[in-house]
Amino acid sequence: MRNPDALLRRAGVRGNPDRDQHFLIDDRVLDRLPEYAEEAAFDCSHVLEIGPGTGALTDRLLAVADEVTVVERDRDLAGFLREEFADEIADGRLTVISGDALEVDLPDFTASISNLPYGVSSEITFRLLPRGKPTVLMFQKEFAERMAADPGTDDYGRLSVSAQHYADVEVVEPVPKEAFSPPPDVESAVVRTTPRDPDYEVGDEDFFLRFVKAVFTQRRKTLRNAIRNTPHISGLDDADAVVDAISEGRTDLDPDVLSKRAGKIPPETFAGLATAADEFGRKSEAEDGDSLRGGETT
């Protein structure tokens, strides 16, 4: 395996916190990242890596994957990767894409194993998860714990519901600051996501995610008030009609749910709330030529 410090020297770079550049240099952590995918029996025939930097993790991915595609925003680092891994590129085992992972076309990968740039980790994660592929991703520890949190815990929130809508989420390893060069100001953690179909149905996924976002902006209020106070976020046309329908027992929900707070209810209850909100609180496309059901995503 290539030595992470030697890669940094050959690349002639140093991490830059102002550019969200913290290179993972701990051999033990680097070695374990692919192992977390292998022990879960993930299909590693084509692994996608976001933010490869100087290629320390890329080198290890090439040892377990048939094919690796990396997306690197820094043009100089992308050029270095093409030189450092020229043989692997020539063999058709590595593809280097120079560009922003939020903008480039992603390949049909089978799994993603990445040390994500923390500044855009949320946006990248919610570009990956809807693809229905397993991941092993490095995050800021606080973000990781929120992704995996259970209802009723302090960390449970919009991120928990949204991530767990797509996958089973588990924090598999905390990672100290010293594993990076330069060390970031925060602790990190490795998260493994295993895609699954949720045990509930939502008719409009974009609206479901937007509705979750809306009510969690008022997590200290009851759901009754949170629904009424956030139509500008959720996209509801008549929030009172939603509350009335639930209160009067015209939905499958227990009316008592309206007295609870967002942090206490599981994702399947959010699905029921969003279904009721969609049915009773939104205009149909036939009623509104602006097609409200095609609104912005979370």
Short mmCIF file of C-alpha atoms in Angstrom, two decimals:
data_model
loop_
_atom_site.label_atom_id
_atom_site.label_comp_id
_atom_site.label_asym_id
_atom_site.label_seq_id
_atom_site.Cartn_x
_atom_site.Cartn_y
_atom_site.Cartn_z
CA MET A 1 0.00 0.00 0.00
CA ARG A 2 1.16 3.53 -0.76
CA ASN A 3 2.28 5.51 2.27
CA PRO A 4 -0.08 8.49 2.94
CA ASP A 5 2.74 10.81 4.02
CA ALA A 6 4.79 9.89 0.96
CA LEU A 7 1.81 10.66 -1.26
CA LEU A 8 1.54 14.11 0.28
CA ARG A 9 5.25 14.72 -0.36
CA ARG A 10 5.05 13.56 -3.97
CA ALA A 11 1.99 15.69 -4.57
CA GLY A 12 3.73 18.66 -2.98
CA VAL A 13 0.63 19.72 -1.09
CA ARG A 14 -0.41 20.45 2.45
CA GLY A 15 -3.96 20.38 3.72
CA ASN A 16 -5.77 23.69 3.77
CA PRO A 17 -8.55 24.06 6.37
CA ASP A 18 -9.84 27.14 4.56
CA ARG A 19 -10.56 24.91 1.57
CA ASP A 20 -11.95 22.07 3.69
CA GLN A 21 -8.85 19.97 2.93
CA HIS A 22 -7.92 17.52 5.67
CA PHE A 23 -6.06 14.50 4.33
CA LEU A 24 -6.64 11.16 6.05
CA ILE A 25 -3.18 9.81 6.86
CA ASP A 26 -3.77 7.12 9.50
CA ASP A 27 -2.93 3.77 7.87
CA ARG A 28 -5.12 1.81 10.26
CA VAL A 29 -8.22 3.87 9.51
CA LEU A 30 -7.48 3.83 5.79
CA ASP A 31 -7.18 0.04 5.85
CA ARG A 32 -10.44 -0.39 7.75
CA LEU A 33 -12.64 1.69 5.46
CA PRO A 34 -12.80 -0.94 2.68
CA GLU A 35 -13.11 -3.66 5.33
CA TYR A 36 -16.36 -2.15 6.59
CA ALA A 37 -17.79 -2.64 3.10
CA GLU A 38 -16.42 -6.16 2.73
CA GLU A 39 -17.69 -7.40 6.09
CA ALA A 40 -21.18 -6.23 5.15
CA ALA A 41 -20.85 -8.10 1.82
CA PHE A 42 -21.27 -4.93 -0.22
CA ASP A 43 -20.79 -5.27 -3.95
CA CYS A 44 -17.41 -3.59 -4.53
CA SER A 45 -17.13 -4.27 -8.24
CA HIS A 46 -17.30 -0.51 -8.98
CA VAL A 47 -16.50 1.78 -6.06
CA LEU A 48 -17.07 5.54 -6.18
CA GLU A 49 -14.81 7.75 -4.07
CA ILE A 50 -15.64 11.41 -3.51
CA GLY A 51 -12.71 13.67 -2.61
CA PRO A 52 -9.73 11.30 -3.04
CA GLY A 53 -7.11 13.95 -2.36
CA THR A 54 -3.69 12.38 -2.95
CA GLY A 55 -5.06 8.85 -3.31
CA ALA A 56 -4.26 7.15 0.00
CA LEU A 57 -7.75 5.63 0.19
CA THR A 58 -7.92 5.19 -3.59
CA ASP A 59 -4.90 2.88 -3.37
CA ARG A 60 -6.67 0.69 -0.85
CA LEU A 61 -9.91 0.66 -2.82
CA LEU A 62 -8.06 -0.59 -5.88
CA ALA A 63 -6.97 -3.59 -3.81
CA VAL A 64 -10.56 -4.70 -3.21
CA ALA A 65 -12.55 -3.31 -6.16
CA ASP A 66 -12.61 -4.32 -9.81
CA GLU A 67 -13.04 -0.70 -10.82
CA VAL A 68 -12.76 2.62 -8.98
CA THR A 69 -14.02 6.05 -10.04
CA VAL A 70 -12.84 9.10 -8.10
CA VAL A 71 -14.24 12.63 -8.24
CA GLU A 72 -11.75 15.35 -7.25
CA ARG A 73 -12.63 19.05 -7.25
CA ASP A 74 -9.02 20.28 -7.02
CA ARG A 75 -7.59 20.27 -10.55
CA ASP A 76 -3.99 20.01 -9.35
CA LEU A 77 -4.80 16.97 -7.22
CA ALA A 78 -6.74 15.40 -10.09
CA GLY A 79 -3.63 15.86 -12.25
CA PHE A 80 -1.45 14.28 -9.57
CA LEU A 81 -3.77 11.28 -9.32
CA ARG A 82 -3.53 10.74 -13.08
CA GLU A 83 0.26 10.67 -12.80
CA GLU A 84 0.49 8.63 -9.59
CA PHE A 85 -1.99 6.00 -10.79
CA ALA A 86 -1.11 6.04 -14.48
CA ASP A 87 -0.78 2.24 -14.62
CA GLU A 88 -4.14 1.63 -12.98
CA ILE A 89 -5.76 4.13 -15.35
CA ALA A 90 -4.12 2.47 -18.34
CA ASP A 91 -5.45 -0.89 -17.17
CA GLY A 92 -8.98 0.52 -17.08
CA ARG A 93 -9.30 0.01 -13.33
CA LEU A 94 -9.32 3.68 -12.30
CA THR A 95 -11.17 6.69 -13.68
CA VAL A 96 -10.36 10.18 -12.42
CA ILE A 97 -13.11 12.78 -12.83
CA SER A 98 -12.04 16.37 -12.28
CA GLY A 99 -14.96 18.41 -11.02
CA ASP A 100 -17.44 19.14 -8.27
CA ALA A 101 -19.20 16.03 -6.96
CA LEU A 102 -22.42 18.03 -6.68
CA GLU A 103 -22.36 18.90 -10.37
CA VAL A 104 -20.68 16.14 -12.39
CA ASP A 105 -22.50 13.11 -13.75
CA LEU A 106 -21.87 10.20 -11.39
CA PRO A 107 -21.23 6.73 -12.80
CA ASP A 108 -23.35 3.64 -12.10
CA PHE A 109 -21.31 2.67 -9.05
CA THR A 110 -22.06 -0.32 -6.80
CA ALA A 111 -20.83 1.27 -3.54
CA SER A 112 -19.28 4.53 -2.37
CA ILE A 113 -16.39 4.61 0.10
CA SER A 114 -15.21 8.14 0.80
CA ASN A 115 -13.68 10.62 3.20
CA LEU A 116 -16.10 13.40 2.36
CA PRO A 117 -15.29 17.12 2.49
CA TYR A 118 -17.25 18.10 5.56
CA GLY A 119 -18.44 21.45 4.23
CA VAL A 120 -20.64 19.74 1.62
CA SER A 121 -21.09 16.34 3.27
CA SER A 122 -24.86 16.74 3.64
CA GLU A 123 -25.40 17.72 0.01
CA ILE A 124 -23.21 14.88 -1.26
CA THR A 125 -24.84 12.35 1.05
CA PHE A 126 -28.29 13.17 -0.26
CA ARG A 127 -27.02 12.87 -3.78
CA LEU A 128 -25.71 9.38 -3.01
CA LEU A 129 -28.42 7.86 -0.80
CA PRO A 130 -31.30 8.12 -3.32
CA ARG A 131 -29.18 6.03 -5.72
CA GLY A 132 -29.90 3.01 -3.49
CA LYS A 133 -26.27 1.92 -3.17
CA PRO A 134 -24.38 1.07 0.04
CA THR A 135 -21.83 3.50 1.41
CA VAL A 136 -18.99 3.80 3.90
CA LEU A 137 -18.48 7.51 4.52
CA MET A 138 -16.43 9.68 6.85
CA PHE A 139 -18.27 12.56 8.52
CA GLN A 140 -17.93 15.05 11.30
CA LYS A 141 -18.83 13.00 14.40
CA GLU A 142 -21.81 15.16 15.33
CA PHE A 143 -23.28 14.79 11.84
CA ALA A 144 -22.72 11.01 11.92
CA GLU A 145 -24.48 10.64 15.25
CA ARG A 146 -27.44 12.67 14.03
CA MET A 147 -27.74 10.50 10.92
CA ALA A 148 -28.00 7.33 13.01
CA ALA A 149 -30.05 8.69 15.93
CA ASP A 150 -33.21 7.00 17.23
CA PRO A 151 -36.51 8.78 17.96
CA GLY A 152 -36.63 10.37 21.39
CA THR A 153 -32.89 11.03 21.61
CA ASP A 154 -31.30 14.46 21.60
CA ASP A 155 -29.59 13.84 18.25
CA TYR A 156 -32.75 12.71 16.45
CA GLY A 157 -33.96 15.18 13.86
CA ARG A 158 -34.61 15.95 10.23
CA LEU A 159 -31.27 14.40 9.22
CA SER A 160 -32.10 11.14 11.02
CA VAL A 161 -35.50 10.78 9.37
CA SER A 162 -34.25 11.74 5.90
CA ALA A 163 -31.20 9.45 5.95
CA GLN A 164 -33.06 6.51 7.45
CA HIS A 165 -35.75 6.89 4.81
CA TYR A 166 -33.20 5.54 2.35
CA ALA A 167 -31.01 3.19 4.38
CA ASP A 168 -30.11 1.53 7.64
CA VAL A 169 -27.50 3.83 9.18
CA GLU A 170 -24.81 2.83 11.69
CA VAL A 171 -21.79 4.60 13.14
CA VAL A 172 -19.04 2.00 12.93
CA GLU A 173 -15.96 3.86 14.19
CA PRO A 174 -15.01 7.17 15.83
CA VAL A 175 -11.92 8.75 14.29
CA PRO A 176 -9.67 11.17 16.22
CA LYS A 177 -8.46 14.49 14.87
CA GLU A 178 -4.88 13.18 14.75
CA ALA A 179 -5.81 10.81 11.90
CA PHE A 180 -5.81 13.80 9.53
CA SER A 181 -3.30 16.29 8.19
CA PRO A 182 -3.86 18.97 9.25
CA PRO A 183 -6.06 17.90 12.17
CA PRO A 184 -9.58 19.38 11.88
CA ASP A 185 -11.23 21.20 14.76
CA VAL A 186 -13.80 18.42 15.18
CA GLU A 187 -13.85 14.69 15.84
CA SER A 188 -14.90 12.43 12.99
CA ALA A 189 -16.72 9.13 12.56
CA VAL A 190 -17.25 6.45 9.92
CA VAL A 191 -20.84 5.73 8.92
CA ARG A 192 -22.03 2.68 7.01
CA THR A 193 -25.37 2.86 5.18
CA THR A 194 -27.16 -0.18 3.83
CA PRO A 195 -29.96 0.68 1.40
CA ARG A 196 -33.44 -0.62 2.12
CA ASP A 197 -37.01 0.08 1.20
CA PRO A 198 -38.77 1.81 4.11
CA ASP A 199 -41.52 -0.10 5.89
CA TYR A 200 -44.00 2.64 4.99
CA GLU A 201 -45.17 4.29 1.80
CA VAL A 202 -45.12 7.92 0.72
CA GLY A 203 -46.88 9.11 -2.38
CA ASP A 204 -44.62 12.09 -3.05
CA GLU A 205 -41.09 11.65 -1.77
CA ASP A 206 -40.04 15.24 -2.35
CA PHE A 207 -43.01 16.51 -0.38
CA PHE A 208 -42.37 13.98 2.41
CA LEU A 209 -38.80 15.22 2.85
CA ARG A 210 -39.88 18.85 2.67
CA PHE A 211 -42.62 18.22 5.24
CA VAL A 212 -40.10 16.62 7.62
CA LYS A 213 -37.81 19.60 7.16
CA ALA A 214 -40.65 21.98 7.93
CA VAL A 215 -41.88 20.46 11.18
CA PHE A 216 -38.36 20.05 12.55
CA THR A 217 -37.80 23.79 12.23
CA GLN A 218 -40.26 23.96 15.15
CA ARG A 219 -39.22 20.86 17.02
CA ARG A 220 -40.05 22.38 20.43
CA LYS A 221 -43.67 22.96 19.45
CA THR A 222 -46.39 20.34 19.19
CA LEU A 223 -46.98 18.89 15.75
CA ARG A 224 -50.31 20.70 15.67
CA ASN A 225 -48.55 24.05 15.88
CA ALA A 226 -45.53 23.01 13.81
CA ILE A 227 -47.76 22.02 10.89
CA ARG A 228 -49.75 25.25 11.14
CA ASN A 229 -46.66 27.46 11.43
CA THR A 230 -44.63 26.12 8.50
CA PRO A 231 -46.70 26.01 5.27
CA HIS A 232 -44.15 28.38 3.68
CA ILE A 233 -41.57 25.58 4.09
CA SER A 234 -43.65 22.46 3.56
CA GLY A 235 -45.60 23.85 0.62
CA LEU A 236 -49.03 23.32 2.21
CA ASP A 237 -51.90 25.40 0.88
CA ASP A 238 -54.17 24.81 3.88
CA ALA A 239 -52.38 23.71 7.03
CA ASP A 240 -55.51 24.10 9.16
CA ALA A 241 -57.33 21.58 6.97
CA VAL A 242 -54.61 19.02 7.70
CA VAL A 243 -54.83 19.56 11.45
CA ASP A 244 -58.63 19.40 11.34
CA ALA A 245 -58.64 16.15 9.35
CA ILE A 246 -56.29 14.45 11.81
CA SER A 247 -58.12 15.84 14.85
CA GLU A 248 -61.48 14.64 13.53
CA GLY A 249 -60.25 11.10 12.86
CA ARG A 250 -60.49 11.32 9.07
CA THR A 251 -57.02 9.81 8.65
CA ASP A 252 -55.32 6.60 9.78
CA LEU A 253 -53.43 8.54 12.45
CA ASP A 254 -54.21 8.66 16.15
CA PRO A 255 -55.41 12.26 16.74
CA ASP A 256 -53.23 12.34 19.87
CA VAL A 257 -50.17 12.49 17.59
CA LEU A 258 -50.80 16.22 17.17
CA SER A 259 -49.90 16.80 20.82
CA LYS A 260 -46.47 15.20 20.35
CA ARG A 261 -43.25 16.87 19.21
CA ALA A 262 -41.28 16.02 16.09
CA GLY A 263 -38.34 14.59 18.00
CA LYS A 264 -40.50 11.91 19.58
CA ILE A 265 -42.10 10.25 16.56
CA PRO A 266 -40.59 7.61 14.23
CA PRO A 267 -40.20 7.95 10.46
CA GLU A 268 -43.29 5.85 9.71
CA THR A 269 -45.44 8.33 11.65
CA PHE A 270 -43.91 11.17 9.65
CA ALA A 271 -44.95 9.23 6.55
CA GLY A 272 -48.53 9.09 7.80
CA LEU A 273 -48.50 12.79 8.62
CA ALA A 274 -47.09 13.68 5.22
CA THR A 275 -49.70 11.50 3.51
CA ALA A 276 -52.46 13.28 5.40
CA ALA A 277 -50.91 16.65 4.65
CA ASP A 278 -50.67 15.79 0.97
CA GLU A 279 -54.30 14.66 0.84
CA PHE A 280 -55.96 17.42 2.84
CA GLY A 281 -53.60 20.38 2.62
CA ARG A 282 -52.40 20.62 -0.97
CA LYS A 283 -54.14 21.61 -4.16
CA SER A 284 -54.14 19.04 -6.90
CA GLU A 285 -52.44 19.77 -10.21
CA ALA A 286 -55.86 20.05 -11.77
CA GLU A 287 -56.73 22.84 -9.34
CA ASP A 288 -53.40 24.65 -9.69
CA GLY A 289 -51.69 25.04 -13.04
CA ASP A 290 -48.40 25.75 -11.29
CA SER A 291 -48.08 22.05 -10.40
CA LEU A 292 -47.39 22.34 -6.71
CA ARG A 293 -46.35 18.71 -6.52
CA GLY A 294 -43.17 19.45 -8.41
CA GLY A 295 -41.68 21.79 -5.81
CA GLU A 296 -38.20 22.07 -4.41
CA THR A 297 -36.56 19.12 -2.71
CA THR A 298 -35.12 18.90 0.77
#
